[in-house]
mmCIF file of C-alpha atoms in Angstrom:
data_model
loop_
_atom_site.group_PDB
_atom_site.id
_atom_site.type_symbol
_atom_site.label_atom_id
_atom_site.label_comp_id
_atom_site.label_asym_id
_atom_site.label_seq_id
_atom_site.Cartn_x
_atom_site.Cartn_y
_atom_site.Cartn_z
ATOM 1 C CA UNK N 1480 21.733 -11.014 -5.442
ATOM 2 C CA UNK N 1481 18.435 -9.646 -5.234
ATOM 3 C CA UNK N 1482 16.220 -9.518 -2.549
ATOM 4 C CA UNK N 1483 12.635 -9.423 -2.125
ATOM 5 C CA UNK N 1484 9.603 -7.362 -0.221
ATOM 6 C CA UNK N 1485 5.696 -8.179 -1.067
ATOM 7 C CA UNK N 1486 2.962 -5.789 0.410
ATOM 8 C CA UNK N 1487 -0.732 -5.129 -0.262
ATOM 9 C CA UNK N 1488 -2.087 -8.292 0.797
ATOM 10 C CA UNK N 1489 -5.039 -8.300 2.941
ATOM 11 C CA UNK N 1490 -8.648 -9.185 3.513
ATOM 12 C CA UNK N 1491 -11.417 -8.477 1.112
ATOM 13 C CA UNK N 1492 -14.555 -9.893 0.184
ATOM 14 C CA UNK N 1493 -15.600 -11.501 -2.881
ATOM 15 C CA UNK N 1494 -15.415 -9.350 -5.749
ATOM 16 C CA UNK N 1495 -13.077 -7.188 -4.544
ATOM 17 C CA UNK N 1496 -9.766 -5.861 -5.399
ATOM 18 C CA UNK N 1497 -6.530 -5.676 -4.007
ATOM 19 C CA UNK N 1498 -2.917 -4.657 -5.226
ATOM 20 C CA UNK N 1499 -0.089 -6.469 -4.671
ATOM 21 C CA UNK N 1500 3.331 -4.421 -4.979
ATOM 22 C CA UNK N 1501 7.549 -6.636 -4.635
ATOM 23 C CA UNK N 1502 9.799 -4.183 -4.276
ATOM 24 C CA UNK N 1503 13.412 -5.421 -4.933
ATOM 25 C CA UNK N 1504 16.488 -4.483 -3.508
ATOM 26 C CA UNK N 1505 19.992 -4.192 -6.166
ATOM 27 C CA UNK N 1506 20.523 -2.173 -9.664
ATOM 28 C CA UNK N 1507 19.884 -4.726 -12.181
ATOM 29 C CA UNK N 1508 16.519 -5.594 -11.282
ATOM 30 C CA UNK N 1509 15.364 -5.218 -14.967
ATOM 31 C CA UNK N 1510 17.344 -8.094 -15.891
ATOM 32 C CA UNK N 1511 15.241 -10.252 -13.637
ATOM 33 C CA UNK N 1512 11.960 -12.082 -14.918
ATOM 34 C CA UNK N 1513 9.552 -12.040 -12.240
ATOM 35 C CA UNK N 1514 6.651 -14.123 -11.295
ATOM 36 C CA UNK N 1515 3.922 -14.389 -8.552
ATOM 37 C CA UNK N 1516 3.463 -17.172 -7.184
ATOM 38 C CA UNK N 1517 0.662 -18.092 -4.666
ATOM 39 C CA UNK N 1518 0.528 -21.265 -1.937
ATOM 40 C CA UNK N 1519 -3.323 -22.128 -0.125
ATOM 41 C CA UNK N 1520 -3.200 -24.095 3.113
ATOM 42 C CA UNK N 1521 -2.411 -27.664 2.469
ATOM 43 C CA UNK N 1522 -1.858 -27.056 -1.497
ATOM 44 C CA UNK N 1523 1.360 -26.883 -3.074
ATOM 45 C CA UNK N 1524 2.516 -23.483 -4.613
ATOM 46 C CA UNK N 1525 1.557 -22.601 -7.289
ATOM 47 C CA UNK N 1526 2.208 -20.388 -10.441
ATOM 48 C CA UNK N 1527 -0.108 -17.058 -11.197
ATOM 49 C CA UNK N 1528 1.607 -14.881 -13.420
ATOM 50 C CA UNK N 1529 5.424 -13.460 -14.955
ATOM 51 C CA UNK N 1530 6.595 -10.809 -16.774
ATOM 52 C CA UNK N 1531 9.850 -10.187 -18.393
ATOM 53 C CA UNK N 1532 12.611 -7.876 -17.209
ATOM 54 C CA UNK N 1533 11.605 -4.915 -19.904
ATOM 55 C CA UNK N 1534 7.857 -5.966 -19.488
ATOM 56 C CA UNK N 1535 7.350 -6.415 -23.166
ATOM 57 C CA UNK N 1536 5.519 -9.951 -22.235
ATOM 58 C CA UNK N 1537 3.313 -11.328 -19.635
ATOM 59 C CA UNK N 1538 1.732 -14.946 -19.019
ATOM 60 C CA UNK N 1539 -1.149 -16.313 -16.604
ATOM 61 C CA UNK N 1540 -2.567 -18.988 -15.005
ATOM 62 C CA UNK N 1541 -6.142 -19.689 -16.426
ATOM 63 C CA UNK N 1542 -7.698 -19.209 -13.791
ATOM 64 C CA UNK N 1543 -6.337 -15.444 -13.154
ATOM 65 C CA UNK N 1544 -6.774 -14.529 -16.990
ATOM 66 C CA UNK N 1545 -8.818 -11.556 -17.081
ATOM 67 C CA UNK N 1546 -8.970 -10.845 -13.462
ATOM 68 C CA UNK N 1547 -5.284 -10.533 -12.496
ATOM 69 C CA UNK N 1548 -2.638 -7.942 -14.471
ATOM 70 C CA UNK N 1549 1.052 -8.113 -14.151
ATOM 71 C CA UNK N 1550 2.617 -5.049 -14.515
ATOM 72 C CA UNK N 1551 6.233 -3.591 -13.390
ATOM 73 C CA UNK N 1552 7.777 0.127 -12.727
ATOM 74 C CA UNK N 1553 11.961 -0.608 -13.100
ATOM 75 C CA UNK N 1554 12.871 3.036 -12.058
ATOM 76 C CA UNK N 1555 10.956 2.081 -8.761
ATOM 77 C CA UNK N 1556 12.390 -1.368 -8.589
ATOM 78 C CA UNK N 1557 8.550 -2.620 -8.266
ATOM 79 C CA UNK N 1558 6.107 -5.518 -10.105
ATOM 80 C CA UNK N 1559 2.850 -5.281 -9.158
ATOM 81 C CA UNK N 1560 -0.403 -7.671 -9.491
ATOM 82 C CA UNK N 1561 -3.105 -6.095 -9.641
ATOM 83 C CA UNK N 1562 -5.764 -8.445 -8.870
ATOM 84 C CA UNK N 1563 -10.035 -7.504 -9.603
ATOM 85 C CA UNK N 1564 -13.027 -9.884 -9.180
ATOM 86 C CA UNK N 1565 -11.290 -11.573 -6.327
ATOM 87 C CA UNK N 1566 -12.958 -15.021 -5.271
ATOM 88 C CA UNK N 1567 -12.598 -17.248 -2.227
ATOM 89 C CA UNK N 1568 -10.613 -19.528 -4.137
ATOM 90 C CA UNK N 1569 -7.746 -16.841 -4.539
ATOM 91 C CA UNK N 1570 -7.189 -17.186 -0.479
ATOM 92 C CA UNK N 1571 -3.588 -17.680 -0.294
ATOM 93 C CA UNK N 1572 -0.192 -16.323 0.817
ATOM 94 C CA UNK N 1573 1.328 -14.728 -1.790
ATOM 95 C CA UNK N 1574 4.627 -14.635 -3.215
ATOM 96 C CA UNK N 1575 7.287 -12.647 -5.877
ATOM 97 C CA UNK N 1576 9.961 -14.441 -6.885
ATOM 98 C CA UNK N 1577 12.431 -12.738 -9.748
ATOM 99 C CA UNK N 1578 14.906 -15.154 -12.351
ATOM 100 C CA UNK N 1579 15.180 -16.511 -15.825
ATOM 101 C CA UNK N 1580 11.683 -16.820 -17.356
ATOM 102 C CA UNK N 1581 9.177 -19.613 -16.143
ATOM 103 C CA UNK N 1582 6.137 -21.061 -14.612
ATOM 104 C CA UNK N 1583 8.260 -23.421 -12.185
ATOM 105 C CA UNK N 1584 9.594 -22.911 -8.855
ATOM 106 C CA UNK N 1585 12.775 -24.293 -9.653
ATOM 107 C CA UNK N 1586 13.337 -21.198 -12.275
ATOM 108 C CA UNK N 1587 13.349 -18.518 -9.694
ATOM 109 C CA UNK N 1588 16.464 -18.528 -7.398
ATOM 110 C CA UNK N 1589 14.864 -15.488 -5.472
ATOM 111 C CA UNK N 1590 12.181 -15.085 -3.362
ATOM 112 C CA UNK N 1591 9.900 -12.714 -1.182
ATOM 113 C CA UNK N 1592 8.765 -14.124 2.271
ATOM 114 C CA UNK N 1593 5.032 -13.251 1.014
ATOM 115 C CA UNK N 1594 1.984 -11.516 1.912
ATOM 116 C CA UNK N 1595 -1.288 -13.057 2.965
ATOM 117 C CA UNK N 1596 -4.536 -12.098 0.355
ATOM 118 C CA UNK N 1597 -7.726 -13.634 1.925
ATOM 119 C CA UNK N 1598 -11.352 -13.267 0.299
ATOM 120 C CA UNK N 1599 -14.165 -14.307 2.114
ATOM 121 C CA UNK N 1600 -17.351 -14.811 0.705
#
């Protein structure tokens, strides 16, 4: 069981920044893929980025690639997303959810309750 805690949302304009931190509760949290998801009002949720347990790989969205970084600390039980050049269109609650590898939903049986990122223009 793992369990889930996003922070570092907030609001920022347009080519900004912001720093998104899950911190996970339990002692084998490097066995855990996690990914970062992200649902707009109205839209379904969707996938931004993953990263394996030992954070040898990452993956991204197309639309994040070059703006967004994955990165995670295991001793501090924390994945970050670091996310730069921040556009309106990035307005969304987002979420970290930790399992086997994937871009799906379904593949994550564990999930944050989120943090809201909004960038006004």
């Amino acid at each position: 069981q793992v369990q889930l805690v996003e922070s570092g949302g907030g609001l920022v304009q347009a080519g900004g920044s912001l720093r998104l931190s899950c911190v996970a509760s339990g002692r084998t949290f490097s066995s855990y893929d996690v990914g970062w998801f992200r649902q707009a009002p109205g839209k379904d949720r969707e996938f931004v980025a993953a990263i394996t347990g030992s954070g040898s790989r990452t993956y991204y969205v197309d639309s994040v690639k070059g703006r967004f970084t994955i990165s995670r600390d295991n001793a501090k039980n924390t994945v970050y997303l670091q996310m730069n050049s921040l556009k309106p269109e990035d307005t969304a609650v987002y979420y970290c959810a930790a399992g086997p590898w994937g871009i799906s939903r379904t593949s994550y049986p564990y999930w944050g309750r989120g943090t809201q990122v909004t960038v006004s223009s």
